[in-house]
């Protein structure tokens, strides 16, 4: 049976004045699982590895998706990595602000992986489906507050478990079971598309 998404797998919130903040340049800084260390998004195009840390995987997916969309600027991985090595702030909030200001970013996007369970089986049949949960937060560098957040939580279900999603299955990816990375990619695309619609609908002026 086919795999599909269930309803309500992406929940989000945003500040009422998000559009007026004019957020156009963003640096991506996912944290590690414990939230105790800033990790810079790895270079897009790196070889995939089964040993890759889920946070690195999420970082790479976010960078790839965001950098492929128009009307905003995404700080390059190399620039973010270089500047992050010079940050001296003692707490996480101050560190984010210092780094954001150093790369002239309007906001910092943080990602946190909450669950990243690989499927057991292949794309045509599984003993256990992929299950992924992560959270994204966009922090305004100037004010230091979270202005947009999204939470994705999905365990892939069979078509018989969720017949109402058959349209999405056929149109988005065909009838197959996803890997954890593929499932995360679908969630990232949904979240980033929503953020892009909110803050980058028009060209940068």
Short mmCIF file of C-alpha atoms in Angstrom, two decimals:
data_model
loop_
_atom_site.label_atom_id
_atom_site.label_comp_id
_atom_site.label_asym_id
_atom_site.label_seq_id
_atom_site.Cartn_x
_atom_site.Cartn_y
_atom_site.Cartn_z
CA UNK A 1 0.00 0.00 0.00
CA UNK A 2 1.08 3.53 -0.65
CA UNK A 3 2.49 5.95 1.86
CA UNK A 4 1.00 9.38 2.37
CA UNK A 5 0.79 12.37 4.67
CA UNK A 6 -1.87 12.75 7.29
CA UNK A 7 -3.62 16.08 7.88
CA UNK A 8 -2.21 18.64 10.27
CA UNK A 9 1.44 17.61 9.95
CA UNK A 10 2.61 21.25 9.83
CA UNK A 11 1.59 23.74 12.50
CA UNK A 12 2.86 27.32 12.43
CA UNK A 13 2.55 30.73 14.02
CA UNK A 14 3.81 34.18 13.06
CA UNK A 15 3.82 37.71 14.43
CA UNK A 16 1.11 40.05 13.21
CA UNK A 17 3.67 42.59 11.98
CA UNK A 18 5.85 40.11 10.13
CA UNK A 19 5.44 41.78 6.74
CA UNK A 20 6.37 45.22 8.08
CA UNK A 21 9.64 43.91 9.57
CA UNK A 22 11.07 43.64 6.04
CA UNK A 23 12.97 40.41 6.60
CA UNK A 24 14.92 39.79 3.40
CA UNK A 25 18.37 38.45 4.35
CA UNK A 26 18.43 35.26 6.43
CA UNK A 27 21.18 33.12 7.91
CA UNK A 28 20.43 29.46 8.66
CA UNK A 29 21.77 28.13 11.95
CA UNK A 30 20.32 24.77 13.06
CA UNK A 31 21.17 23.69 16.59
CA UNK A 32 22.26 20.25 17.67
CA UNK A 33 19.79 17.94 19.41
CA UNK A 34 20.56 19.29 22.88
CA UNK A 35 20.31 22.89 21.70
CA UNK A 36 23.70 23.68 23.23
CA UNK A 37 25.77 24.36 20.13
CA UNK A 38 25.24 26.34 16.95
CA UNK A 39 25.74 24.20 13.85
CA UNK A 40 26.16 25.76 10.43
CA UNK A 41 24.33 24.28 7.45
CA UNK A 42 26.67 21.99 5.46
CA UNK A 43 27.50 22.72 1.86
CA UNK A 44 24.69 21.73 -0.53
CA UNK A 45 25.66 18.85 -2.81
CA UNK A 46 27.70 16.92 -0.27
CA UNK A 47 27.48 13.12 -0.67
CA UNK A 48 24.69 11.53 1.32
CA UNK A 49 25.79 9.36 4.21
CA UNK A 50 23.71 7.02 6.37
CA UNK A 51 25.77 8.20 9.33
CA UNK A 52 24.91 11.87 8.75
CA UNK A 53 23.60 13.62 11.83
CA UNK A 54 19.86 14.36 11.43
CA UNK A 55 20.52 18.01 12.26
CA UNK A 56 23.04 18.24 9.42
CA UNK A 57 20.48 16.64 7.13
CA UNK A 58 17.81 19.15 8.15
CA UNK A 59 20.27 22.03 7.73
CA UNK A 60 21.18 20.92 4.23
CA UNK A 61 17.55 20.52 3.18
CA UNK A 62 16.57 23.93 4.53
CA UNK A 63 19.48 25.61 2.74
CA UNK A 64 18.71 23.87 -0.55
CA UNK A 65 15.02 24.76 -0.48
CA UNK A 66 15.44 28.36 0.68
CA UNK A 67 18.30 29.20 -1.67
CA UNK A 68 16.20 28.00 -4.60
CA UNK A 69 13.44 30.58 -4.02
CA UNK A 70 13.48 34.22 -5.24
CA UNK A 71 13.04 37.56 -3.51
CA UNK A 72 15.14 36.92 -0.42
CA UNK A 73 18.86 36.47 0.30
CA UNK A 74 20.20 33.40 2.07
CA UNK A 75 23.63 33.75 3.65
CA UNK A 76 26.04 31.24 2.15
CA UNK A 77 27.26 28.31 4.20
CA UNK A 78 30.89 29.36 3.83
CA UNK A 79 30.20 32.90 5.07
CA UNK A 80 28.15 31.69 8.01
CA UNK A 81 30.80 29.11 8.95
CA UNK A 82 33.65 31.60 8.78
CA UNK A 83 31.90 34.24 10.87
CA UNK A 84 30.56 31.75 13.42
CA UNK A 85 34.12 30.91 14.42
CA UNK A 86 34.62 34.48 15.62
CA UNK A 87 31.52 34.70 17.83
CA UNK A 88 32.33 35.39 21.50
CA UNK A 89 28.90 35.86 23.13
CA UNK A 90 28.34 33.64 26.17
CA UNK A 91 24.64 32.81 25.80
CA UNK A 92 22.64 31.50 22.85
CA UNK A 93 20.45 34.57 22.35
CA UNK A 94 23.42 36.91 22.28
CA UNK A 95 25.32 34.52 20.02
CA UNK A 96 22.52 34.48 17.48
CA UNK A 97 22.30 38.26 17.47
CA UNK A 98 26.04 38.72 17.17
CA UNK A 99 26.25 36.30 14.27
CA UNK A 100 23.22 37.77 12.53
CA UNK A 101 24.65 41.26 12.75
CA UNK A 102 28.08 40.09 11.56
CA UNK A 103 26.64 38.71 8.29
CA UNK A 104 24.18 41.63 7.90
CA UNK A 105 21.19 39.31 8.24
CA UNK A 106 17.74 40.53 9.18
CA UNK A 107 16.86 37.20 10.79
CA UNK A 108 18.29 33.87 11.90
CA UNK A 109 16.49 30.62 11.06
CA UNK A 110 16.98 27.87 13.65
CA UNK A 111 16.11 24.23 13.17
CA UNK A 112 15.76 21.55 15.84
CA UNK A 113 15.23 17.85 15.16
CA UNK A 114 12.88 16.20 17.64
CA UNK A 115 12.55 12.79 15.98
CA UNK A 116 14.25 11.21 12.95
CA UNK A 117 13.40 7.52 12.61
CA UNK A 118 14.33 5.75 9.40
CA UNK A 119 11.95 3.39 7.62
CA UNK A 120 12.52 -0.35 7.89
CA UNK A 121 12.01 -1.74 4.41
CA UNK A 122 12.09 -0.19 0.94
CA UNK A 123 9.95 2.23 -1.05
CA UNK A 124 7.42 -0.46 -2.01
CA UNK A 125 6.91 -2.08 1.38
CA UNK A 126 7.93 -1.42 4.97
CA UNK A 127 7.88 -3.12 8.34
CA UNK A 128 8.09 0.29 10.01
CA UNK A 129 7.57 3.66 8.25
CA UNK A 130 9.78 6.73 8.48
CA UNK A 131 8.87 9.16 11.25
CA UNK A 132 10.16 12.73 11.48
CA UNK A 133 9.50 15.69 13.75
CA UNK A 134 11.31 19.03 13.72
CA UNK A 135 10.78 22.65 14.63
CA UNK A 136 11.82 25.85 12.87
CA UNK A 137 12.07 29.33 14.35
CA UNK A 138 12.82 32.64 12.67
CA UNK A 139 14.42 35.15 15.04
CA UNK A 140 14.50 38.88 14.28
CA UNK A 141 18.13 39.97 14.67
CA UNK A 142 17.28 43.57 15.58
CA UNK A 143 14.65 42.83 18.23
CA UNK A 144 15.68 39.34 19.27
CA UNK A 145 12.17 37.87 19.23
CA UNK A 146 10.77 34.84 17.40
CA UNK A 147 8.60 36.16 14.56
CA UNK A 148 7.69 32.87 12.85
CA UNK A 149 7.74 29.27 13.98
CA UNK A 150 6.66 25.98 12.45
CA UNK A 151 6.49 22.44 13.76
CA UNK A 152 6.40 19.41 11.47
CA UNK A 153 5.46 16.01 12.89
CA UNK A 154 4.68 13.06 10.64
CA UNK A 155 4.82 9.31 10.64
CA UNK A 156 4.06 8.13 7.13
CA UNK A 157 0.80 6.22 6.85
CA UNK A 158 -0.45 3.73 4.33
CA UNK A 159 -3.08 4.70 1.79
CA UNK A 160 -5.63 2.50 3.55
CA UNK A 161 -5.01 4.47 6.75
CA UNK A 162 -5.47 7.83 5.07
CA UNK A 163 -7.56 7.51 1.91
CA UNK A 164 -8.36 11.25 1.96
CA UNK A 165 -4.77 12.12 1.01
CA UNK A 166 -4.78 10.15 -2.24
CA UNK A 167 -4.71 13.33 -4.34
CA UNK A 168 -1.55 14.54 -2.63
CA UNK A 169 0.11 11.16 -3.07
CA UNK A 170 -0.43 10.98 -6.80
CA UNK A 171 0.40 14.63 -7.53
CA UNK A 172 3.37 15.12 -5.20
CA UNK A 173 5.50 11.99 -5.25
CA UNK A 174 3.72 8.90 -6.51
CA UNK A 175 2.89 5.78 -4.56
CA UNK A 176 5.86 4.86 -2.39
CA UNK A 177 7.26 4.82 1.13
CA UNK A 178 9.70 7.62 1.87
CA UNK A 179 13.01 7.57 3.70
CA UNK A 180 13.31 9.79 6.78
CA UNK A 181 15.26 12.33 4.72
CA UNK A 182 12.61 12.39 2.01
CA UNK A 183 9.89 12.83 4.60
CA UNK A 184 11.85 15.68 6.21
CA UNK A 185 12.30 17.24 2.76
CA UNK A 186 8.53 17.30 2.25
CA UNK A 187 8.11 19.02 5.62
CA UNK A 188 10.84 21.56 4.90
CA UNK A 189 9.26 22.43 1.54
CA UNK A 190 5.89 23.02 3.19
CA UNK A 191 7.30 25.19 5.97
CA UNK A 192 9.64 27.22 3.76
CA UNK A 193 6.92 27.79 1.15
CA UNK A 194 4.69 29.25 3.83
CA UNK A 195 7.47 31.50 5.17
CA UNK A 196 8.33 32.65 1.65
CA UNK A 197 4.71 33.56 1.00
CA UNK A 198 4.64 35.66 4.17
CA UNK A 199 7.83 37.67 3.72
CA UNK A 200 9.16 37.40 0.17
CA UNK A 201 6.22 37.68 -2.22
CA UNK A 202 7.65 40.78 -3.90
CA UNK A 203 11.16 41.41 -5.28
CA UNK A 204 13.68 43.07 -3.00
CA UNK A 205 13.55 46.84 -3.47
#
